[in-house]
Amino acid sequence: MAKPEPIAYIWHKDYVNESDRYIPTTNRNVMVHLLIEAYGLLDNMMTVTPKKASIQDLAAFHSMDYLNFLSNPNSNRDEDSINDENDDYGLEYDCPIQDGIIEYCQRVAGGTIEAARMLNNGFCKTAIHWLGGWHHAKRSNAAGFCYVNDCVLGIIELRKKFERVLYIDLDLHHGDGVQDAFCGTNKVLTFSIHKFEPGFFPGTGSDKEIGYGKGKYYTVNVPLLDGARDDTFCDIFDKIAPTVLKKFKPGAILCQLGADGLNEDPMHSFNLTHKSQIHCIRKIQNWGIPLLILGGGGYNPANTARTWTSVTASLIGKEISEDIPEHEYFLEYGPHYELPVSQSLRKDLNTSKYIAEVVSTVENNLEQIN
């Protein structure tokens, strides 16, 4: 029997504990890690402690003006100037300036860059960094709880080894920051399945957005409506993903697996369970291409931990009990204390006609890739 390919699991104890300060979910990241640990899954992976990314590492995508402001937000400025610059850089509302924010950004980016380097150097075929996946940040702007775009930085690192990198985004929200970064190149194809409707953040992700110049048709957007269920999500992935793979032929893949489309997430949008993420990631893993997996959104901490633990177990080929093991956060999984995430009876607004129209548009665009 062939020996399983090694999987790298990126984490740092202090980083896990501190990271929950900067996202609007109490103890989510700690819960994810401790549930993975409680199931004994760490024994089946290489655990890797990443270094903090340097400012120069962050500058591979982000502007130095923005990084300098993150590093010294109150330096040599009067209050009015600080407020104006906060607004210019998107550092208000969902991305407020907080103590230690630049160190957090360096930890986020350092974890994803280290995961990419593990793949570049052939130390593993799959690398997981659940604390990464912050796909909304732009070159000089924070947005949507994302201060730096570690997805973009991970792709830049992968491009040092692999000529073509496929970015797959399965978060509820459109991966606009990543799309904007690569919409003009044919070396990176961005493929995002997400909710799209007027007024829903970030307001981008129409299937009419297809890229520019050399990157025309290398932007693939699948806009879905409220109530999307596992069967809808998996069906549309199964229809489009193989064509993306065939036409683009990537050397490596970076996949953002946001969990905010799950049923019972505060976003109240999609109606997914852990099954859709497992289905998609198994398909991707079976392609046999170096794969970097990141987290992202997910604002129901217990369901996010359930789902990413289930995905981790699936990736290493280990069956685990549906009964949540006793550990520090055991009581957060009540009242049933079980691993599966359930669907609700909410109506799926994605009709078969709507799905057929979206798939047809996307496939016609993909046919234009030489």
Tab-separated table of C-alpha atoms in Angstrom:
chain	number	residue	atom	x	y	z
A	1	MET	CA	0.000	0.000	0.000
A	2	ALA	CA	1.384	3.403	-1.004
A	3	LYS	CA	2.469	5.677	1.809
A	4	PRO	CA	0.146	8.716	2.143
A	5	GLU	CA	1.545	12.025	0.964
A	6	PRO	CA	2.617	14.165	3.948
A	7	ILE	CA	0.382	17.093	4.915
A	8	ALA	CA	1.795	20.209	6.571
A	9	TYR	CA	-0.290	21.868	9.277
A	10	ILE	CA	0.763	25.465	9.908
A	11	TRP	CA	0.251	26.822	13.403
A	12	HIS	CA	1.848	28.765	16.230
A	13	LYS	CA	0.473	28.615	19.787
A	14	ASP	CA	0.872	32.322	20.558
A	15	TYR	CA	-0.456	33.280	17.116
A	16	VAL	CA	-3.563	31.100	17.511
A	17	ASN	CA	-4.365	32.600	20.889
A	18	GLU	CA	-3.772	36.187	19.780
A	19	SER	CA	-5.482	35.945	16.388
A	20	ASP	CA	-8.997	35.819	17.839
A	21	ARG	CA	-8.550	39.439	18.940
A	22	TYR	CA	-8.669	40.653	15.359
A	23	ILE	CA	-11.732	38.886	13.984
A	24	PRO	CA	-15.355	39.243	15.193
A	25	THR	CA	-15.667	35.735	16.618
A	26	THR	CA	-14.930	34.774	20.191
A	27	ASN	CA	-12.297	32.016	20.405
A	28	ARG	CA	-12.968	30.703	16.886
A	29	ASN	CA	-9.374	30.047	15.910
A	30	VAL	CA	-8.538	28.457	19.253
A	31	MET	CA	-11.632	26.241	18.931
A	32	VAL	CA	-10.614	25.105	15.447
A	33	HIS	CA	-7.130	24.121	16.558
A	34	LEU	CA	-8.173	22.455	19.815
A	35	LEU	CA	-10.874	20.369	18.117
A	36	ILE	CA	-8.364	19.168	15.511
A	37	GLU	CA	-6.023	18.348	18.385
A	38	ALA	CA	-8.757	16.649	20.436
A	39	TYR	CA	-9.456	14.259	17.544
A	40	GLY	CA	-5.773	13.312	17.413
A	41	LEU	CA	-5.350	14.630	13.880
A	42	LEU	CA	-2.060	16.371	14.600
A	43	ASP	CA	-0.441	12.930	14.844
A	44	ASN	CA	-1.136	12.443	11.125
A	45	MET	CA	0.406	15.704	9.909
A	46	MET	CA	3.674	17.623	9.980
A	47	THR	CA	3.154	20.543	12.331
A	48	VAL	CA	5.072	23.588	11.151
A	49	THR	CA	5.722	26.741	13.200
A	50	PRO	CA	5.968	29.695	10.805
A	51	LYS	CA	8.094	32.786	11.216
A	52	LYS	CA	6.573	36.239	11.038
A	53	ALA	CA	6.661	37.671	7.535
A	54	SER	CA	8.953	40.661	7.173
A	55	ILE	CA	7.684	44.043	6.029
A	56	GLN	CA	9.539	43.324	2.781
A	57	ASP	CA	7.536	40.094	2.428
A	58	LEU	CA	4.288	42.054	2.827
A	59	ALA	CA	5.529	44.624	0.306
A	60	ALA	CA	5.497	41.964	-2.411
A	61	PHE	CA	1.848	43.046	-2.743
A	62	HIS	CA	1.034	45.859	-0.322
A	63	SER	CA	2.228	49.449	-0.679
A	64	MET	CA	4.903	50.701	1.694
A	65	ASP	CA	2.766	53.738	2.613
A	66	TYR	CA	0.026	51.416	3.824
A	67	LEU	CA	2.444	49.126	5.660
A	68	ASN	CA	4.175	52.082	7.314
A	69	PHE	CA	0.831	53.372	8.527
A	70	LEU	CA	-0.087	49.936	9.942
A	71	SER	CA	3.278	49.841	11.682
A	72	ASN	CA	3.036	53.352	13.146
A	73	PRO	CA	-0.599	54.505	12.947
A	74	ASN	CA	-0.218	57.338	15.469
A	75	SER	CA	3.293	58.528	14.656
A	76	ASN	CA	3.802	62.252	14.006
A	77	ARG	CA	0.181	62.916	13.056
A	78	ASP	CA	-2.529	65.070	14.563
A	79	GLU	CA	-5.940	63.568	15.288
A	80	ASP	CA	-7.619	64.934	12.134
A	81	SER	CA	-4.807	63.615	9.937
A	82	ILE	CA	-4.977	60.184	11.585
A	83	ASN	CA	-8.740	59.964	11.029
A	84	ASP	CA	-8.384	60.960	7.365
A	85	GLU	CA	-5.670	58.361	6.767
A	86	ASN	CA	-7.626	55.686	8.618
A	87	ASP	CA	-10.453	56.309	6.175
A	88	ASP	CA	-8.121	56.356	3.153
A	89	TYR	CA	-6.674	52.984	4.141
A	90	GLY	CA	-10.000	51.373	5.066
A	91	LEU	CA	-8.996	51.186	8.722
A	92	GLU	CA	-12.397	51.865	10.217
A	93	TYR	CA	-15.641	49.981	10.845
A	94	ASP	CA	-14.800	46.294	10.273
A	95	CYS	CA	-11.013	46.888	10.182
A	96	PRO	CA	-10.194	49.242	13.055
A	97	ILE	CA	-6.626	50.000	14.064
A	98	GLN	CA	-5.765	47.874	17.101
A	99	ASP	CA	-2.693	47.404	19.228
A	100	GLY	CA	-0.354	44.849	17.702
A	101	ILE	CA	-2.068	44.862	14.312
A	102	ILE	CA	1.126	44.834	12.234
A	103	GLU	CA	2.453	41.826	14.183
A	104	TYR	CA	-0.855	40.037	13.548
A	105	CYS	CA	-0.561	40.819	9.835
A	106	GLN	CA	2.992	39.464	9.810
A	107	ARG	CA	1.793	36.265	11.524
A	108	VAL	CA	-1.076	35.764	9.070
A	109	ALA	CA	1.131	36.343	6.050
A	110	GLY	CA	4.034	34.381	7.518
A	111	GLY	CA	1.853	31.298	7.964
A	112	THR	CA	0.584	31.340	4.394
A	113	ILE	CA	3.986	32.144	2.897
A	114	GLU	CA	5.535	29.284	4.896
A	115	ALA	CA	2.821	26.917	3.636
A	116	ALA	CA	3.625	27.957	0.057
A	117	ARG	CA	7.338	27.408	0.647
A	118	MET	CA	6.650	23.919	1.973
A	119	LEU	CA	4.965	23.128	-1.346
A	120	ASN	CA	7.640	24.884	-3.403
A	121	ASN	CA	10.367	22.817	-1.750
A	122	GLY	CA	8.476	19.538	-2.150
A	123	PHE	CA	8.239	18.873	1.587
A	124	CYS	CA	4.515	18.073	1.229
A	125	LYS	CA	1.769	17.827	-1.374
A	126	THR	CA	-0.854	19.594	0.775
A	127	ALA	CA	-0.424	22.410	3.307
A	128	ILE	CA	-3.134	23.732	5.648
A	129	HIS	CA	-3.206	27.161	7.291
A	130	TRP	CA	-6.670	27.609	8.781
A	131	LEU	CA	-5.836	31.024	10.233
A	132	GLY	CA	-5.176	32.461	6.783
A	133	GLY	CA	-7.560	33.198	3.930
A	134	TRP	CA	-8.099	36.968	4.241
A	135	HIS	CA	-9.075	37.657	0.664
A	136	HIS	CA	-10.575	41.185	0.687
A	137	ALA	CA	-7.511	43.338	1.443
A	138	LYS	CA	-6.251	45.451	-1.458
A	139	ARG	CA	-2.788	46.825	-2.105
A	140	SER	CA	-3.370	49.899	0.055
A	141	ASN	CA	-6.660	49.134	1.772
A	142	ALA	CA	-8.076	46.929	4.478
A	143	ALA	CA	-11.617	45.576	4.080
A	144	GLY	CA	-13.914	42.887	5.450
A	145	PHE	CA	-11.788	42.026	8.527
A	146	CYS	CA	-8.777	41.631	6.176
A	147	TYR	CA	-5.754	43.843	6.881
A	148	VAL	CA	-3.332	42.026	4.579
A	149	ASN	CA	-4.138	39.704	1.724
A	150	ASP	CA	-2.261	36.534	2.596
A	151	CYS	CA	-3.993	34.755	-0.307
A	152	VAL	CA	-2.264	37.050	-2.777
A	153	LEU	CA	1.056	36.755	-0.931
A	154	GLY	CA	0.750	32.955	-0.961
A	155	ILE	CA	0.115	32.951	-4.706
A	156	ILE	CA	3.094	35.237	-5.297
A	157	GLU	CA	5.257	32.793	-3.334
A	158	LEU	CA	3.900	29.781	-5.255
A	159	ARG	CA	4.633	31.570	-8.533
A	160	LYS	CA	8.347	31.435	-7.672
A	161	LYS	CA	8.158	27.691	-8.394
A	162	PHE	CA	4.990	27.128	-10.426
A	163	GLU	CA	4.282	28.950	-13.680
A	164	ARG	CA	0.493	28.831	-13.304
A	165	VAL	CA	-1.431	28.963	-10.028
A	166	LEU	CA	-5.153	28.325	-9.697
A	167	TYR	CA	-6.995	30.211	-6.949
A	168	ILE	CA	-10.274	28.640	-5.796
A	169	ASP	CA	-12.460	30.649	-3.408
A	170	LEU	CA	-15.389	28.887	-1.721
A	171	ASP	CA	-16.150	31.591	0.855
A	172	LEU	CA	-19.661	33.094	1.018
A	173	HIS	CA	-18.157	36.426	-0.056
A	174	HIS	CA	-16.472	37.136	-3.364
A	175	GLY	CA	-12.661	37.067	-3.277
A	176	ASP	CA	-12.392	40.583	-4.667
A	177	GLY	CA	-8.916	41.416	-3.381
A	178	VAL	CA	-7.391	38.373	-5.056
A	179	GLN	CA	-9.313	38.967	-8.271
A	180	ASP	CA	-8.154	42.575	-8.424
A	181	ALA	CA	-4.538	41.555	-7.878
A	182	PHE	CA	-4.431	39.090	-10.779
A	183	CYS	CA	-7.194	40.164	-13.196
A	184	GLY	CA	-4.621	41.263	-15.780
A	185	THR	CA	-2.492	38.102	-15.968
A	186	ASN	CA	-2.930	34.687	-17.545
A	187	LYS	CA	-0.557	33.101	-15.013
A	188	VAL	CA	-3.160	33.062	-12.223
A	189	LEU	CA	-6.768	32.015	-12.728
A	190	THR	CA	-9.219	33.058	-9.994
A	191	PHE	CA	-12.324	30.878	-9.574
A	192	SER	CA	-14.843	32.065	-6.978
A	193	ILE	CA	-18.251	30.637	-6.010
A	194	HIS	CA	-20.070	33.113	-3.781
A	195	LYS	CA	-23.232	35.019	-2.960
A	196	PHE	CA	-23.945	37.929	-5.269
A	197	GLU	CA	-26.803	40.370	-4.940
A	198	PRO	CA	-27.189	44.164	-4.744
A	199	GLY	CA	-25.943	45.563	-1.454
A	200	PHE	CA	-24.119	42.415	-0.344
A	201	PHE	CA	-20.435	42.891	0.493
A	202	PRO	CA	-18.152	43.380	-1.364
A	203	GLY	CA	-20.517	44.143	-4.251
A	204	THR	CA	-18.374	42.380	-6.863
A	205	GLY	CA	-18.329	38.914	-8.395
A	206	SER	CA	-20.715	39.047	-11.337
A	207	ASP	CA	-20.210	36.402	-14.005
A	208	LYS	CA	-19.600	39.343	-16.346
A	209	GLU	CA	-16.303	40.051	-14.562
A	210	ILE	CA	-13.834	38.029	-16.638
A	211	GLY	CA	-10.485	39.852	-16.404
A	212	TYR	CA	-8.590	42.278	-18.625
A	213	GLY	CA	-5.870	42.235	-21.277
A	214	LYS	CA	-3.817	39.050	-21.060
A	215	GLY	CA	-5.993	38.064	-18.103
A	216	LYS	CA	-9.250	38.159	-20.034
A	217	TYR	CA	-11.240	34.966	-19.313
A	218	TYR	CA	-8.880	34.047	-16.455
A	219	THR	CA	-11.352	35.447	-13.923
A	220	VAL	CA	-14.166	32.975	-13.279
A	221	ASN	CA	-17.079	34.034	-11.087
A	222	VAL	CA	-20.065	31.913	-10.087
A	223	PRO	CA	-22.654	34.168	-8.433
A	224	LEU	CA	-25.254	32.334	-6.342
A	225	LEU	CA	-28.419	33.459	-4.578
A	226	ASP	CA	-29.565	32.923	-1.017
A	227	GLY	CA	-30.341	29.492	0.372
A	228	ALA	CA	-27.770	27.525	-1.652
A	229	ARG	CA	-27.699	23.952	-0.357
A	230	ASP	CA	-25.001	21.288	-0.551
A	231	ASP	CA	-26.455	19.701	-3.679
A	232	THR	CA	-26.612	23.042	-5.493
A	233	PHE	CA	-23.101	24.050	-4.473
A	234	CYS	CA	-21.515	20.678	-5.263
A	235	ASP	CA	-23.352	20.349	-8.565
A	236	ILE	CA	-22.152	23.710	-9.828
A	237	PHE	CA	-18.599	22.992	-8.642
A	238	ASP	CA	-18.633	19.617	-10.413
A	239	LYS	CA	-19.844	21.224	-13.636
A	240	ILE	CA	-17.257	24.026	-13.753
A	241	ALA	CA	-14.136	22.896	-11.874
A	242	PRO	CA	-13.098	20.145	-14.317
A	243	THR	CA	-13.257	22.611	-17.206
A	244	VAL	CA	-11.159	25.115	-15.237
A	245	LEU	CA	-8.588	22.391	-14.593
A	246	LYS	CA	-8.524	21.220	-18.208
A	247	LYS	CA	-8.248	24.679	-19.749
A	248	PHE	CA	-5.798	26.233	-17.269
A	249	LYS	CA	-3.559	23.284	-16.331
A	250	PRO	CA	-2.231	24.755	-13.049
A	251	GLY	CA	1.029	23.731	-11.434
A	252	ALA	CA	-0.297	24.553	-7.952
A	253	ILE	CA	-3.594	25.452	-6.306
A	254	LEU	CA	-4.452	27.797	-3.460
A	255	CYS	CA	-7.937	27.201	-2.056
A	256	GLN	CA	-9.759	29.528	0.352
A	257	LEU	CA	-12.372	27.559	2.327
A	258	GLY	CA	-14.357	30.205	4.170
A	259	ALA	CA	-17.093	28.713	6.373
A	260	ASP	CA	-19.549	31.630	6.409
A	261	GLY	CA	-21.856	29.885	3.953
A	262	LEU	CA	-22.751	27.279	6.566
A	263	ASN	CA	-26.251	27.017	7.960
A	264	GLU	CA	-26.541	28.914	11.264
A	265	ASP	CA	-23.779	31.351	10.345
A	266	PRO	CA	-24.737	34.937	11.324
A	267	MET	CA	-24.575	35.878	7.627
A	268	HIS	CA	-27.905	33.991	7.162
A	269	SER	CA	-27.255	33.488	3.455
A	270	PHE	CA	-26.336	29.997	2.214
A	271	ASN	CA	-27.589	26.765	3.748
A	272	LEU	CA	-24.478	24.582	3.517
A	273	THR	CA	-23.033	21.899	5.747
A	274	HIS	CA	-19.561	20.421	6.143
A	275	LYS	CA	-20.403	18.017	3.316
A	276	SER	CA	-20.029	20.595	0.537
A	277	GLN	CA	-16.545	21.615	1.660
A	278	ILE	CA	-15.448	17.990	2.014
A	279	HIS	CA	-16.873	17.182	-1.417
A	280	CYS	CA	-15.039	20.040	-3.139
A	281	ILE	CA	-11.728	19.611	-1.353
A	282	ARG	CA	-11.666	15.860	-2.048
A	283	LYS	CA	-12.167	16.557	-5.746
A	284	ILE	CA	-9.343	19.095	-5.693
A	285	GLN	CA	-7.023	16.821	-3.695
A	286	ASN	CA	-7.651	13.982	-6.143
A	287	TRP	CA	-6.250	16.117	-8.967
A	288	GLY	CA	-2.837	15.377	-7.443
A	289	ILE	CA	-1.597	18.969	-7.735
A	290	PRO	CA	0.275	20.758	-4.906
A	291	LEU	CA	-2.471	22.290	-2.767
A	292	LEU	CA	-2.470	25.097	-0.199
A	293	ILE	CA	-5.643	25.349	1.906
A	294	LEU	CA	-6.632	28.453	3.856
A	295	GLY	CA	-9.527	29.381	6.109
A	296	GLY	CA	-11.318	32.724	5.849
A	297	GLY	CA	-14.831	33.722	6.895
A	298	GLY	CA	-16.915	31.743	9.364
A	299	TYR	CA	-18.698	33.526	12.181
A	300	ASN	CA	-20.339	30.634	13.985
A	301	PRO	CA	-17.257	29.391	15.872
A	302	ALA	CA	-18.582	25.908	16.687
A	303	ASN	CA	-19.753	25.151	13.141
A	304	THR	CA	-16.552	26.538	11.639
A	305	ALA	CA	-14.495	24.299	13.945
A	306	ARG	CA	-16.707	21.315	13.115
A	307	THR	CA	-16.323	21.856	9.376
A	308	TRP	CA	-12.586	22.562	9.189
A	309	THR	CA	-11.903	19.620	11.498
A	310	SER	CA	-14.007	17.397	9.231
A	311	VAL	CA	-12.115	18.686	6.185
A	312	THR	CA	-8.766	18.065	7.881
A	313	ALA	CA	-9.760	14.495	8.741
A	314	SER	CA	-10.890	13.928	5.157
A	315	LEU	CA	-7.617	15.248	3.748
A	316	ILE	CA	-5.566	12.797	5.812
A	317	GLY	CA	-8.014	9.967	5.133
A	318	LYS	CA	-8.981	9.415	8.752
A	319	GLU	CA	-12.502	8.540	9.889
A	320	ILE	CA	-13.429	10.257	13.141
A	321	SER	CA	-16.329	9.885	15.555
A	322	GLU	CA	-19.399	12.068	15.210
A	323	ASP	CA	-19.300	12.546	18.983
A	324	ILE	CA	-17.277	15.622	19.918
A	325	PRO	CA	-14.419	14.544	22.226
A	326	GLU	CA	-14.220	16.168	25.625
A	327	HIS	CA	-11.776	19.076	25.689
A	328	GLU	CA	-11.555	22.674	26.869
A	329	TYR	CA	-14.331	23.990	24.595
A	330	PHE	CA	-16.581	20.918	24.711
A	331	LEU	CA	-19.577	22.838	26.063
A	332	GLU	CA	-19.576	25.166	23.045
A	333	TYR	CA	-20.848	22.270	20.906
A	334	GLY	CA	-24.099	21.770	22.786
A	335	PRO	CA	-26.855	20.823	22.905
A	336	HIS	CA	-26.128	17.723	20.781
A	337	TYR	CA	-22.274	17.684	21.011
A	338	GLU	CA	-21.898	16.110	17.584
A	339	LEU	CA	-19.586	16.880	14.672
A	340	PRO	CA	-21.963	17.162	11.674
A	341	VAL	CA	-23.448	20.516	10.643
A	342	SER	CA	-27.109	20.307	9.646
A	343	GLN	CA	-29.111	22.055	6.938
A	344	SER	CA	-32.271	24.029	7.598
A	345	LEU	CA	-35.508	23.954	5.610
A	346	ARG	CA	-34.836	27.384	4.121
A	347	LYS	CA	-35.709	27.658	0.432
A	348	ASP	CA	-32.905	27.529	-2.125
A	349	LEU	CA	-33.450	30.468	-4.482
A	350	ASN	CA	-31.023	29.036	-7.036
A	351	THR	CA	-33.421	27.480	-9.513
A	352	SER	CA	-32.271	24.931	-12.084
A	353	LYS	CA	-32.856	27.565	-14.786
A	354	TYR	CA	-30.684	30.103	-12.981
A	355	ILE	CA	-27.882	27.591	-12.440
A	356	ALA	CA	-27.997	26.491	-16.085
A	357	GLU	CA	-27.671	30.115	-17.223
A	358	VAL	CA	-24.690	30.792	-14.942
A	359	VAL	CA	-22.936	27.563	-15.941
A	360	SER	CA	-23.489	28.293	-19.624
A	361	THR	CA	-22.026	31.794	-19.304
A	362	VAL	CA	-18.983	30.539	-17.406
A	363	GLU	CA	-18.331	27.620	-19.751
A	364	ASN	CA	-18.596	29.860	-22.809
A	365	ASN	CA	-16.001	32.165	-21.290
A	366	LEU	CA	-13.693	29.291	-20.420
A	367	GLU	CA	-13.816	28.075	-24.009
A	368	GLN	CA	-12.042	31.288	-24.994
A	369	ILE	CA	-8.888	30.229	-23.107
A	370	ASN	CA	-6.302	28.860	-25.553
